[in-house]
Amino acid sequence: MAAAPASSPVEFLLRRPPPRQRRRPPLAGAFFAPTGLSGAPLLRALASLAADLLASPRPPSQRRNLDALMRRLALLSALLDSLLLALGDEGEGAFSDAANLCFRELYVVLFRADLLVSYVASAGRAWALLRGPHLAASFRDLDAELAVVLDVLPAASLRLSWDAAEQLDLLRARCRRRAPGQYHDPAEATLRDRLLAALRHFEFGQPLDHSKLKSLLVQIGISDAASCRAEIEYLEEQILSQEEDTDLPLVGGVVALLRYCLFSLFDPGNTKASRVWPSTGDRQRLLSWSSSDDSSFSVPKEFSCPISLDLMRDPVVVSTGQTYDRPSIIQWIEEGHSTCPNSGQALADNRLVPNRALRSLISQWCGVHGFRYDSPESNEGMIECVAASCSSKAAIEANKATARILVRMLVEGSDSEKPVAAREIRLLAKTGKQNRAFIAELGAIPLLCRLLLSSDWMAQENAVTALLNLSIYEPNKTRIMEQEGCLRLIVSVLKNGWTTEAKENAAATLFSLSVVHDYKKKIMNEPGAVEELASMLTRGTARGKKDAVMALFNLSTHPESSSRMLESSAVVALIESLRNDTVSEEATGALALLMKQPTIVHLVGSSETVITSLVGLMRRGTPKGKENAVSALYEICRRGGSTLAQRVAKIPGLNTVIQNITLTGTKRAKKKASLIVKMCQRSQMPSALALGSTLTVVDHSLVGNSTLRRAASFGSGELSNPVSISVPVP
């Protein structure tokens, strides 16, 4: 039996616009003083930094603490100006070592103050309210650090004027004077309590009336659809950043509340993305830009993976500090390498840290040049993170209320409102099985199916992706398959969709539906379904090929799939895909399952290139890929007769590969590798005998390895118990 693909339907939920660069929490990380500065140059740098802080715009959040900080900075700026004036033409040797050390530490404090002010200024209003106590604590810590630096500053050695000494004393007093309770703003605390109370109303199934909700949002600083959407996106970004002390259910509840407000209080149509349809030339360039000869669209070297030389979709940093695309470095490690491909240094561990800054730059570059950048949004930890944020009763009830509005928009809305509703249902169905369940229960699936026929590319793309996300919930698979004409419409989008993403997500939907064994035959019998999957596997984008091969793998597990796959040219597409490292493992697994029909066996086994590709996958693939390749070779030898077995036995290097599989392969791979040896020996070819004798030598030198011992002991004669491939049941 071929190994099942590593991906699951959940993987297809992780499709959203490329994330913005995430903001770090204030005062996080270590900072170092400028060691190259001292005396007057250091003082001028301090004065410049203080002046920039004073000139920066003040955000509406944390006004009490920001005002207090600015008053201290005004005193500090005046003190620094006095010192600079007193220094005159003196240079770096104007101060003692102790004074220079204190001024360097003061530079670090001001730098941290700048980070804190920038963080508050860029934070969403709702996020700033929820994090109010933490932000207040950051301002308190900043005052404490400033007080320590000023206390140890050797004032006597600075030759301060009387006015400057007064300013220093006043500044010291103000840094010590604030009590801990003075950092908390009562007005912001009241507003935060009102926001939490609104959530509790949803929890009890009694949402506030619209006038009270709107009044609350206006006081927070959310006055229209655009600002509401921006708040939602910011909070979702914070959920994905997974800060340790973030209350995920609370933040998720606020996101659900704001999404409800977006559709119940504002006009969400005002926030729609540009609907400009790309020209034919632009669409072609989106598909072929990576291989374009136009130097103006060549991929910057910094954005290319050093291993694959392709644009990085999911850049990650290894322990040596080098950046690679995640799939490429994972394959490198799984092949047994323990060094960094670029530097040759030993990898201290196999941890991969997302390089979000680089991913953001790649996304921006793609946006400037008009390219779609499909970046993986999450990993399993992020899936759990998002699911946790939707788990509170308040979030569930708010999302239910939003879903009712959205489904009503699909029924009664205008042509411009329906695409917006489909997009929001698509996003809502990304998180939590509760969301997927009640969206379907409200009757969204037949309404989304109608939009698959839309001439509006945005409506079609969002509708098919919403169906994909809904199909992750098992009962919804039945609803989709039993909806009259829905499968036909999904195949129609796969064939004639307006956008590449719509076609790819249609293929992904077929993969998700084909997980259920009873639906495999129905999908195969749908006219054009298998043919279009084969076409995408041959001519699609990298992601499209992956979607198509996963669907074909699932369909191949059906016992009656062989003839349909053969007549639809899917077998030929799978054979051609063996040369593509992105999909070769799944393609090999599908071929191994399909080779129950002699015609397919001879079609696959008659090509020496195909057999060489399978042996190559046995050599360098992942454990799953190696097992699939062994299974395919086993079927060729078992069902193709002595002629094909002899062809397999002649492949150079096969004996070494078989030895490695019997030592390091999975249990199933070891067993089938042993059977391949026996079938090659039965073919009575010299190379097969050489293969057997090689393994016999290994057996003598590795006494105790039962797998090798069995492989070496195989002689001529009939197979007493033929092994058949069992079909994996999902």
XYZ file of C-alpha atoms in Angstrom:
730
model
C 0.000 0.000 0.000
C 1.347 3.415 -0.907
C 1.888 5.880 1.885
C -0.834 8.490 2.329
C 0.022 12.098 1.495
C 1.315 14.194 4.365
C -1.095 17.047 3.685
C -4.677 17.044 4.918
C -7.777 19.043 4.016
C -6.967 21.362 6.915
C -3.925 22.510 4.934
C -6.215 24.192 2.434
C -7.716 26.442 5.106
C -4.437 28.235 5.385
C -4.985 30.535 2.445
C -5.373 34.216 3.098
C -3.749 37.433 1.905
C -0.025 37.653 2.740
C 0.449 38.785 6.356
C 1.883 42.159 7.177
C 5.101 42.337 9.151
C 4.079 41.692 12.729
C 4.887 44.243 15.351
C 7.002 43.221 18.292
C 5.725 43.950 21.795
C 7.166 47.123 23.377
C 10.445 46.853 25.293
C 10.970 43.280 24.041
C 14.521 42.175 23.328
C 17.972 43.397 24.269
C 19.412 46.754 23.229
C 23.005 47.912 23.215
C 24.441 51.363 23.792
C 26.408 53.037 20.956
C 29.978 52.109 21.941
C 31.569 54.305 19.292
C 30.243 57.588 20.713
C 31.342 59.635 23.709
C 31.473 63.246 24.829
C 29.862 65.884 22.634
C 28.921 63.515 19.715
C 27.103 61.238 22.145
C 25.322 64.207 23.703
C 24.225 65.437 20.271
C 22.848 61.984 19.431
C 20.877 62.005 22.690
C 19.524 65.497 22.025
C 18.472 64.516 18.496
C 16.667 61.385 19.716
C 14.849 63.326 22.449
C 13.829 66.035 19.959
C 12.471 63.438 17.523
C 10.405 61.874 20.301
C 8.974 65.235 21.299
C 8.046 65.985 17.687
C 6.320 62.641 17.080
C 2.484 62.698 16.862
C 0.706 61.488 19.972
C -1.693 58.579 19.468
C -5.106 58.575 21.175
C -4.265 55.525 23.315
C -2.388 55.824 26.623
C -2.692 59.631 26.563
C -2.062 60.049 30.299
C 1.203 58.091 30.180
C 2.296 59.646 26.894
C 1.707 63.184 28.227
C 3.728 62.402 31.366
C 6.547 60.912 29.250
C 6.624 63.982 26.990
C 6.903 66.302 30.007
C 9.949 64.358 31.190
C 11.434 64.406 27.706
C 10.956 68.195 27.514
C 12.959 68.620 30.726
C 15.595 66.160 29.514
C 15.856 67.916 26.143
C 16.395 71.278 27.875
C 19.067 69.698 30.111
C 20.896 68.235 27.115
C 20.781 71.544 25.255
C 22.281 73.281 28.314
C 25.078 70.733 28.471
C 25.834 71.114 24.764
C 25.907 74.883 25.106
C 28.302 74.661 28.051
C 30.629 72.271 26.204
C 31.303 74.676 23.370
C 34.091 73.299 21.186
C 35.082 70.450 23.501
C 34.986 67.033 21.836
C 34.933 63.385 22.878
C 37.055 63.867 25.997
C 34.649 66.323 27.627
C 33.229 63.801 30.137
C 34.588 61.191 32.505
C 34.223 57.499 31.712
C 31.435 57.213 34.309
C 29.504 60.079 32.705
C 29.906 58.617 29.206
C 28.653 55.255 30.484
C 25.551 56.914 31.996
C 24.839 58.826 28.788
C 25.086 55.611 26.766
C 22.587 53.957 29.095
C 20.375 57.019 28.729
C 20.522 56.530 24.963
C 19.200 52.966 25.426
C 16.348 54.253 27.627
C 15.370 56.841 25.001
C 15.571 54.227 22.275
C 13.190 52.001 24.232
C 10.909 54.990 24.768
C 10.837 55.539 21.004
C 9.889 51.887 20.450
C 7.127 52.090 23.039
C 5.642 55.269 21.564
C 5.811 53.778 18.040
C 4.120 50.588 19.228
C 1.257 52.479 20.857
C 0.882 54.691 17.792
C 0.664 51.720 15.407
C -1.556 49.550 17.634
C -5.244 49.166 16.905
C -7.547 51.023 19.270
C -9.295 47.883 20.478
C -5.961 46.110 20.979
C -4.608 49.086 22.941
C -7.672 48.948 25.187
C -7.325 45.207 25.808
C -3.596 45.564 26.484
C -4.016 48.711 28.577
C -2.620 47.249 31.833
C 0.407 45.788 30.007
C 1.141 49.050 28.217
C 0.804 50.977 31.486
C 3.315 48.581 33.053
C 5.713 49.284 30.159
C 5.523 53.034 30.847
C 6.114 52.376 34.550
C 9.195 50.278 33.761
C 10.474 52.992 31.449
C 10.176 55.626 34.198
C 12.007 53.319 36.598
C 14.886 52.843 34.144
C 15.110 56.591 33.516
C 15.149 57.259 37.267
C 18.023 54.798 37.825
C 20.156 56.349 35.061
C 19.564 59.885 36.368
C 20.329 58.857 39.965
C 23.769 57.465 39.063
C 24.639 60.292 36.673
C 27.765 61.970 38.152
C 26.346 65.522 38.154
C 29.347 66.970 40.001
C 31.731 66.084 37.161
C 29.486 67.652 34.502
C 30.065 71.263 35.661
C 26.347 71.990 35.389
C 25.055 75.540 35.461
C 22.599 76.510 38.175
C 19.659 76.206 35.717
C 20.823 72.817 34.430
C 21.228 71.492 37.986
C 17.657 72.638 38.765
C 16.391 70.840 35.653
C 18.191 67.630 36.651
C 16.766 67.733 40.195
C 13.254 68.372 38.875
C 13.585 65.516 36.370
C 14.763 63.109 39.071
C 11.876 64.095 41.319
C 9.263 63.590 38.580
C 10.582 60.141 37.693
C 10.263 59.048 41.345
C 6.986 60.785 42.128
C 4.380 58.776 40.190
C 2.638 56.068 42.191
C 1.864 52.781 40.413
C -1.859 53.593 40.314
C -1.240 56.806 38.408
C -0.237 54.887 35.278
C -3.776 53.594 34.749
C -6.202 55.886 32.924
C -9.715 55.673 34.473
C -11.350 56.736 31.196
C -9.651 53.945 29.237
C -10.427 51.437 31.999
C -14.121 52.394 31.805
C -14.120 52.026 28.024
C -12.446 48.619 28.311
C -15.079 47.507 30.833
C -17.848 48.594 28.454
C -16.269 46.577 25.639
C -16.091 43.483 27.851
C -19.697 44.033 28.953
C -20.792 44.073 25.307
C -19.091 40.704 24.892
C -20.924 39.317 27.917
C -24.228 40.369 26.363
C -23.415 38.212 23.352
C -22.408 35.362 25.638
C -25.906 35.404 27.152
C -27.553 35.693 23.750
C -28.666 39.297 24.334
C -26.562 41.592 22.109
C -26.675 45.319 22.758
C -28.968 47.347 20.536
C -27.323 48.995 17.561
C -27.342 52.528 18.960
C -25.418 51.521 22.087
C -22.961 49.424 20.082
C -22.279 52.250 17.661
C -21.807 54.736 20.499
C -19.260 52.393 22.093
C -17.334 51.939 18.839
C -17.223 55.668 18.144
C -15.755 56.293 21.598
C -13.146 53.600 20.949
C -12.260 55.303 17.659
C -14.077 53.059 15.172
C -16.414 55.231 13.136
C -16.813 53.551 9.743
C -16.428 50.281 7.854
C -12.801 50.941 6.895
C -11.661 51.551 10.488
C -13.677 48.544 11.690
C -12.064 46.305 9.069
C -8.618 47.626 10.008
C -9.251 46.789 13.681
C -10.349 43.257 12.774
C -7.237 42.665 10.666
C -4.959 44.033 13.373
C -6.481 41.800 16.057
C -6.240 38.742 13.794
C -2.584 39.589 13.256
C -2.043 39.606 17.021
C -3.767 36.239 17.354
C -1.337 34.748 14.830
C 1.665 36.346 16.548
C 0.974 34.047 19.545
C 2.309 36.233 22.334
C 2.508 34.114 25.459
C 0.338 36.320 27.662
C -2.376 37.023 25.076
C -5.883 36.014 26.161
C -6.836 34.334 22.872
C -10.534 33.664 23.660
C -10.950 37.312 24.696
C -9.254 38.684 21.562
C -11.191 36.241 19.389
C -14.414 37.394 21.034
C -13.636 41.029 20.227
C -12.852 40.074 16.612
C -16.225 38.329 16.364
C -17.977 41.328 17.933
C -16.329 43.771 15.501
C -17.148 41.564 12.524
C -20.780 41.564 13.604
C -20.667 45.361 13.921
C -19.085 45.668 10.473
C -22.164 44.144 8.856
C -24.865 45.313 11.231
C -23.761 48.947 11.725
C -21.678 49.903 8.685
C -21.636 49.464 4.921
C -18.996 46.779 4.304
C -19.079 47.528 0.576
C -16.951 50.583 1.256
C -14.004 48.379 2.157
C -13.989 46.164 -0.929
C -10.711 45.603 -2.692
C -10.120 46.926 -6.149
C -11.995 44.882 -8.716
C -9.841 45.800 -11.689
C -9.644 42.755 -13.950
C -6.060 42.090 -15.076
C -5.352 42.197 -18.768
C -4.558 39.053 -20.725
C -0.872 39.965 -20.726
C -0.892 40.475 -16.963
C -2.576 37.121 -16.403
C 0.022 35.390 -18.564
C 2.807 37.137 -16.683
C 1.334 36.000 -13.352
C 1.639 32.422 -14.543
C 5.060 32.594 -16.163
C 6.973 35.350 -14.388
C 9.313 32.979 -12.562
C 10.760 31.776 -15.866
C 10.547 35.108 -17.685
C 13.556 36.352 -19.608
C 12.562 39.944 -18.878
C 15.270 41.195 -16.545
C 12.925 43.827 -15.122
C 10.930 40.997 -13.562
C 13.791 38.764 -12.462
C 13.539 37.579 -8.881
C 16.029 39.327 -6.564
C 18.690 36.920 -5.371
C 17.823 37.694 -1.748
C 14.281 36.383 -2.342
C 15.382 33.076 -3.914
C 15.955 29.891 -1.939
C 19.643 28.858 -2.104
C 18.548 25.235 -2.521
C 15.739 25.384 -5.117
C 16.692 28.800 -6.603
C 12.937 29.566 -6.723
C 11.116 32.449 -5.041
C 10.686 31.590 -1.367
C 7.054 31.100 -0.325
C 7.716 30.281 3.315
C 11.191 31.573 4.277
C 12.578 30.111 7.505
C 15.841 30.597 9.393
C 17.955 27.626 10.518
C 20.282 27.554 13.523
C 23.200 28.964 11.494
C 21.223 32.095 10.636
C 20.779 31.207 6.938
C 17.331 31.507 5.320
C 15.741 28.844 3.093
C 12.299 28.005 1.767
C 10.640 25.665 4.259
C 9.887 22.717 1.887
C 13.446 22.760 0.504
C 15.238 22.748 3.854
C 12.850 20.147 5.265
C 13.665 17.841 2.351
C 17.383 18.522 2.880
C 17.146 17.527 6.553
C 14.961 14.482 5.850
C 17.583 13.231 3.407
C 19.911 12.863 6.383
C 22.001 16.025 6.073
C 23.087 17.644 9.330
C 24.862 20.691 7.897
C 23.713 24.055 6.560
C 23.601 23.881 2.731
C 24.927 27.422 2.292
C 27.615 27.695 4.960
C 28.497 24.043 5.521
C 28.267 24.569 9.307
C 26.748 21.859 11.472
C 23.110 22.488 12.382
C 22.783 22.773 16.166
C 19.150 21.638 15.908
C 16.379 21.212 13.336
C 14.267 24.140 14.488
C 12.944 26.389 11.711
C 12.040 29.960 12.660
C 9.738 31.865 10.250
C 11.488 34.853 8.651
C 8.433 37.098 8.687
C 10.365 40.246 7.837
C 11.680 38.695 4.601
C 8.288 37.210 3.791
C 6.761 40.676 4.125
C 9.406 42.129 1.771
C 8.755 39.374 -0.787
C 5.022 40.053 -0.543
C 5.587 43.780 -1.110
C 7.861 43.108 -4.086
C 5.249 40.818 -5.647
C 2.593 43.465 -5.066
C 4.658 46.167 -6.756
C 5.180 43.967 -9.833
C 1.591 42.733 -9.925
C 2.319 39.117 -8.957
C 0.157 36.987 -6.705
C 2.145 35.869 -3.674
C 0.667 32.781 -2.040
C 2.392 32.584 1.305
C 1.605 29.837 3.784
C -0.120 31.577 6.624
C 0.215 29.149 9.400
C 1.412 25.898 10.844
C -0.290 23.487 13.225
C 0.460 25.745 16.174
C -1.228 28.645 14.446
C -4.248 26.475 13.577
C -4.621 25.656 17.265
C -4.099 29.325 18.085
C -6.865 30.501 15.763
C -9.182 27.720 16.928
C -8.603 28.723 20.560
C -9.517 32.316 19.756
C -12.937 31.191 18.464
C -13.727 28.929 21.393
C -15.468 31.366 23.742
C -19.269 31.378 23.892
C -19.276 35.101 23.134
C -17.271 34.546 19.928
C -19.506 31.669 18.835
C -22.716 33.649 19.394
C -21.340 36.767 17.676
C -20.205 34.699 14.692
C -23.641 33.088 14.477
C -25.263 36.511 14.387
C -22.811 37.597 11.668
C -23.467 34.442 9.629
C -27.208 35.150 9.656
C -26.572 38.605 8.207
C -24.198 37.215 5.557
C -26.567 34.467 4.419
C -29.354 37.051 4.219
C -27.049 39.160 2.023
C -26.562 36.162 -0.292
C -30.344 35.879 -0.613
C -31.442 39.514 -0.744
C -28.259 41.469 -1.481
C -27.364 43.319 -4.636
C -24.869 42.049 -7.188
C -22.189 44.121 -5.485
C -23.063 42.862 -1.979
C -23.038 39.132 -2.746
C -19.284 38.917 -3.461
C -18.630 40.712 -0.156
C -20.865 38.250 1.690
C -19.135 35.292 0.008
C -15.733 36.663 0.998
C -16.767 37.045 4.636
C -18.280 33.561 4.738
C -15.008 32.295 3.277
C -13.066 33.966 6.107
C -15.543 32.926 8.793
C -15.407 29.293 7.641
C -11.610 29.244 8.027
C -11.795 28.948 11.806
C -13.592 26.482 14.024
C -15.934 23.621 13.227
C -18.760 25.500 14.980
C -18.533 28.243 12.363
C -18.546 25.737 9.510
C -21.459 23.874 11.037
C -23.861 26.765 11.587
C -22.972 28.492 8.292
C -24.076 25.336 6.479
C -27.127 24.917 8.724
C -28.238 28.434 7.766
C -28.404 27.311 4.129
C -25.253 28.915 2.730
C -24.125 26.003 0.544
C -26.818 26.193 -2.196
C -26.446 29.990 -2.278
C -22.685 29.707 -2.708
C -23.186 27.139 -5.474
C -25.195 29.694 -7.460
C -22.296 32.136 -7.277
C -20.037 29.591 -8.997
C -21.842 30.592 -12.210
C -21.225 34.290 -11.601
C -19.546 36.430 -14.244
C -17.954 38.366 -11.357
C -14.510 36.825 -10.816
C -14.435 37.918 -7.174
C -17.811 36.319 -6.416
C -16.797 33.046 -8.062
C -13.386 32.884 -6.399
C -14.756 33.589 -2.924
C -17.679 31.191 -3.372
C -15.536 28.201 -4.363
C -13.050 28.949 -1.572
C -15.894 29.232 0.939
C -17.129 25.791 -0.169
C -13.586 24.472 0.257
C -13.394 25.809 3.811
C -16.864 24.517 4.672
C -15.991 21.051 3.320
C -13.387 20.565 6.045
C -16.257 19.794 8.436
C -17.223 16.185 7.656
C -21.060 16.591 7.652
C -20.674 19.446 5.169
C -19.064 17.081 2.665
C -22.390 15.268 2.507
C -24.304 18.539 2.152
C -22.101 19.610 -0.773
C -22.198 16.268 -2.568
C -25.974 15.939 -2.139
C -26.652 19.485 -3.330
C -27.997 19.102 -6.852
C -25.526 20.305 -9.458
C -22.896 21.426 -6.946
C -20.245 18.897 -7.996
C -20.828 19.758 -11.663
C -20.362 23.461 -10.896
C -17.131 22.838 -8.949
C -15.756 20.923 -11.943
C -16.895 23.771 -14.197
C -14.852 26.241 -12.115
C -11.891 23.840 -12.254
C -12.118 23.937 -16.049
C -13.228 27.493 -16.818
C -12.734 29.480 -13.605
C -12.119 33.207 -13.991
C -8.926 33.193 -11.929
C -6.095 30.788 -11.250
C -6.926 30.792 -7.541
C -10.531 29.808 -8.265
C -9.355 26.835 -10.351
C -6.842 25.765 -7.724
C -9.389 25.951 -4.922
C -11.855 23.953 -6.998
C -9.195 21.218 -7.250
C -8.582 21.489 -3.515
C -12.324 21.127 -2.897
C -12.352 17.898 -4.920
C -9.437 16.660 -2.826
C -11.315 17.473 0.384
C -14.492 15.741 -0.833
C -12.595 12.683 -2.113
C -11.445 11.878 1.415
C -14.829 10.134 1.861
C -14.612 6.736 0.167
C -18.229 6.737 -1.003
C -17.687 9.941 -2.998
C -14.590 8.853 -4.922
C -16.522 7.044 -7.646
C -19.064 9.847 -7.940
C -16.280 12.377 -8.491
C -14.556 10.117 -11.040
C -17.816 9.670 -12.943
C -18.446 13.416 -13.119
C -17.644 14.396 -16.730
C -14.394 16.324 -16.966
C -13.386 16.005 -13.316
C -10.427 13.647 -13.701
C -9.448 15.164 -17.059
C -9.211 18.671 -15.586
C -7.245 17.445 -12.558
C -4.808 15.781 -14.954
C -4.569 18.984 -16.968
C -3.811 21.032 -13.843
C -1.192 18.508 -12.782
C 0.488 18.963 -16.150
C 0.138 22.699 -16.747
C -0.854 24.306 -13.434
C 1.085 26.433 -11.000
C 3.112 24.802 -8.231
C 0.183 25.042 -5.822
C -2.259 23.902 -8.481
C -0.143 20.824 -9.215
C -0.123 20.006 -5.507
C -3.909 20.328 -5.262
C -4.414 18.162 -8.342
C -2.022 15.372 -7.374
C -3.542 15.108 -3.886
C -7.013 14.735 -5.395
C -5.785 12.144 -7.907
C -4.043 10.215 -5.126
C -7.294 10.012 -3.161
C -9.263 8.915 -6.218
C -6.635 6.267 -6.998
C -7.410 4.482 -3.754
C -10.795 3.420 -5.149
C -10.647 -0.176 -6.495
C -12.400 0.815 -9.740
C -10.229 3.837 -10.508
C -7.644 2.308 -12.866
C -9.615 2.331 -16.113
C -10.997 5.830 -15.515
C -7.533 7.189 -14.769
C -6.155 5.563 -17.899
C -8.796 6.843 -20.307
C -8.641 10.376 -18.879
C -4.849 10.694 -19.401
C -4.375 11.030 -15.630
C -1.871 8.156 -15.687
C 0.244 9.961 -18.278
C 0.105 13.151 -16.194
C 1.202 11.229 -13.099
C 4.096 9.672 -15.010
C 5.249 13.071 -16.259
C 5.041 14.420 -12.695
C 7.682 11.995 -11.460
C 10.270 14.544 -12.645
C 8.751 17.297 -10.464
C 10.109 17.114 -6.913
C 7.113 19.069 -5.581
C 4.577 16.370 -6.498
C 6.668 13.296 -7.333
C 5.998 11.501 -4.033
C 2.203 11.730 -4.300
C 2.310 10.911 -8.018
C 4.371 7.799 -7.286
C 1.914 6.731 -4.590
C -1.012 7.128 -6.979
C 0.748 5.098 -9.702
C 1.523 2.311 -7.215
C -2.185 2.098 -6.397
C -3.266 2.175 -10.050
C -0.940 -0.594 -11.259
C -3.509 -3.290 -10.693
C -4.322 -3.041 -14.397
C -1.745 -4.678 -16.684
C -2.020 -1.870 -19.241
C -0.923 0.695 -16.647
C 1.876 -1.578 -15.414
C 3.337 -1.866 -18.917
C 2.807 1.836 -19.606
C 4.789 2.728 -16.477
C 7.363 -0.065 -16.626
C 8.169 0.190 -20.312
C 10.009 3.470 -19.787
C 13.529 3.188 -18.427
C 13.332 6.890 -17.508
C 10.356 6.224 -15.247
C 12.105 3.333 -13.493
C 15.228 5.472 -13.068
C 13.071 8.234 -11.543
C 11.574 5.757 -9.071
C 15.021 4.529 -8.050
C 16.137 8.135 -7.655
C 13.165 8.811 -5.351
C 14.115 5.709 -3.332
C 17.555 7.244 -2.933
C 16.739 10.845 -2.012
C 13.056 11.008 -1.045
C 11.415 11.347 2.322
C 10.451 8.118 4.146
C 6.968 8.446 2.642
C 8.383 9.045 -0.835
C 10.780 6.116 -0.585
C 7.949 3.834 0.479
C 5.808 4.965 -2.468
C 8.683 4.388 -4.910
C 9.367 0.899 -3.525
C 5.647 0.095 -3.813
C 5.625 1.198 -7.454
C 8.708 -0.867 -8.339
C 7.222 -3.830 -6.510
C 4.063 -3.615 -8.633
C 6.121 -3.374 -11.841
C 8.086 -6.509 -10.932
C 5.086 -8.395 -9.602
C 2.583 -7.689 -12.363
C 4.866 -6.930 -15.324
C 6.381 -10.379 -15.697
C 10.024 -11.356 -16.081
C 10.657 -8.834 -18.866
C 9.918 -5.808 -16.662
C 11.608 -7.439 -13.665
C 14.750 -7.813 -15.749
C 14.514 -4.139 -16.770
C 14.283 -3.130 -13.110
C 17.246 -5.351 -12.192
C 19.433 -3.648 -14.828
C 19.078 -0.174 -13.312
C 22.558 0.979 -12.159
C 22.896 1.427 -8.426
C 19.728 -0.479 -7.564
C 21.581 -2.873 -5.264
C 22.924 -0.008 -3.127
C 19.506 1.626 -2.921
C 17.863 -1.656 -1.893
C 20.460 -2.116 0.838
C 19.733 1.365 2.192
C 15.981 0.739 2.162
C 16.341 -2.544 4.028
C 18.420 -0.730 6.643
C 16.606 2.575 7.036
C 13.211 2.303 5.331
C 9.782 1.949 6.886
C 8.536 -1.517 7.810
C 6.396 -1.751 4.670
C 9.225 -0.473 2.458
C 11.664 -3.051 3.868
C 9.228 -5.873 3.195
C 8.593 -4.861 -0.406
C 12.280 -4.237 -1.057
C 12.941 -7.821 -0.012
C 10.236 -9.039 -2.378
C 11.743 -7.015 -5.236
C 15.049 -8.842 -4.650
C 13.329 -12.204 -4.881
C 11.471 -11.329 -8.076
C 14.675 -10.030 -9.676
C 16.454 -13.274 -8.747
C 13.630 -15.269 -10.306
C 14.104 -13.372 -13.573
C 17.483 -15.222 -13.836
C 19.332 -12.144 -15.078
C 23.066 -11.716 -14.227
C 22.466 -8.298 -12.739
C 19.683 -9.723 -10.590
C 21.999 -12.488 -9.378
C 24.603 -9.879 -8.607
C 21.992 -7.996 -6.641
C 21.190 -11.090 -4.640
C 24.822 -11.916 -3.938
C 25.484 -8.374 -2.790
C 22.716 -8.627 -0.259
C 24.036 -12.012 0.859
C 27.377 -10.411 1.678
C 25.593 -7.708 3.649
C 23.667 -10.374 5.506
C 26.867 -12.112 6.614
C 28.355 -8.858 7.842
C 25.205 -7.718 9.632
C 24.139 -10.786 11.560
C 20.982 -10.110 13.495
C 19.261 -7.984 10.889
C 16.276 -10.214 10.179
C 15.124 -8.154 7.214
C 18.435 -8.532 5.372
C 18.661 -12.173 6.330
C 15.275 -12.847 4.735
C 16.239 -10.839 1.641
C 19.459 -12.823 1.193
C 17.800 -16.184 1.706
C 15.319 -15.732 -1.165
C 16.027 -18.280 -3.900
C 14.299 -19.429 -7.034
C 10.859 -20.886 -6.809
C 7.253 -19.768 -6.669
C 5.956 -17.159 -4.223
C 4.020 -19.132 -1.644
C 1.884 -16.247 -0.411
C 1.541 -13.478 -2.984
C 1.309 -10.033 -1.415
C -1.430 -7.734 -2.689
C -1.781 -3.999 -2.179
C -4.577 -3.175 0.173
C -6.590 -0.021 -0.487
C -6.227 2.548 2.317
C -9.567 3.514 3.837
C -9.758 7.180 4.870
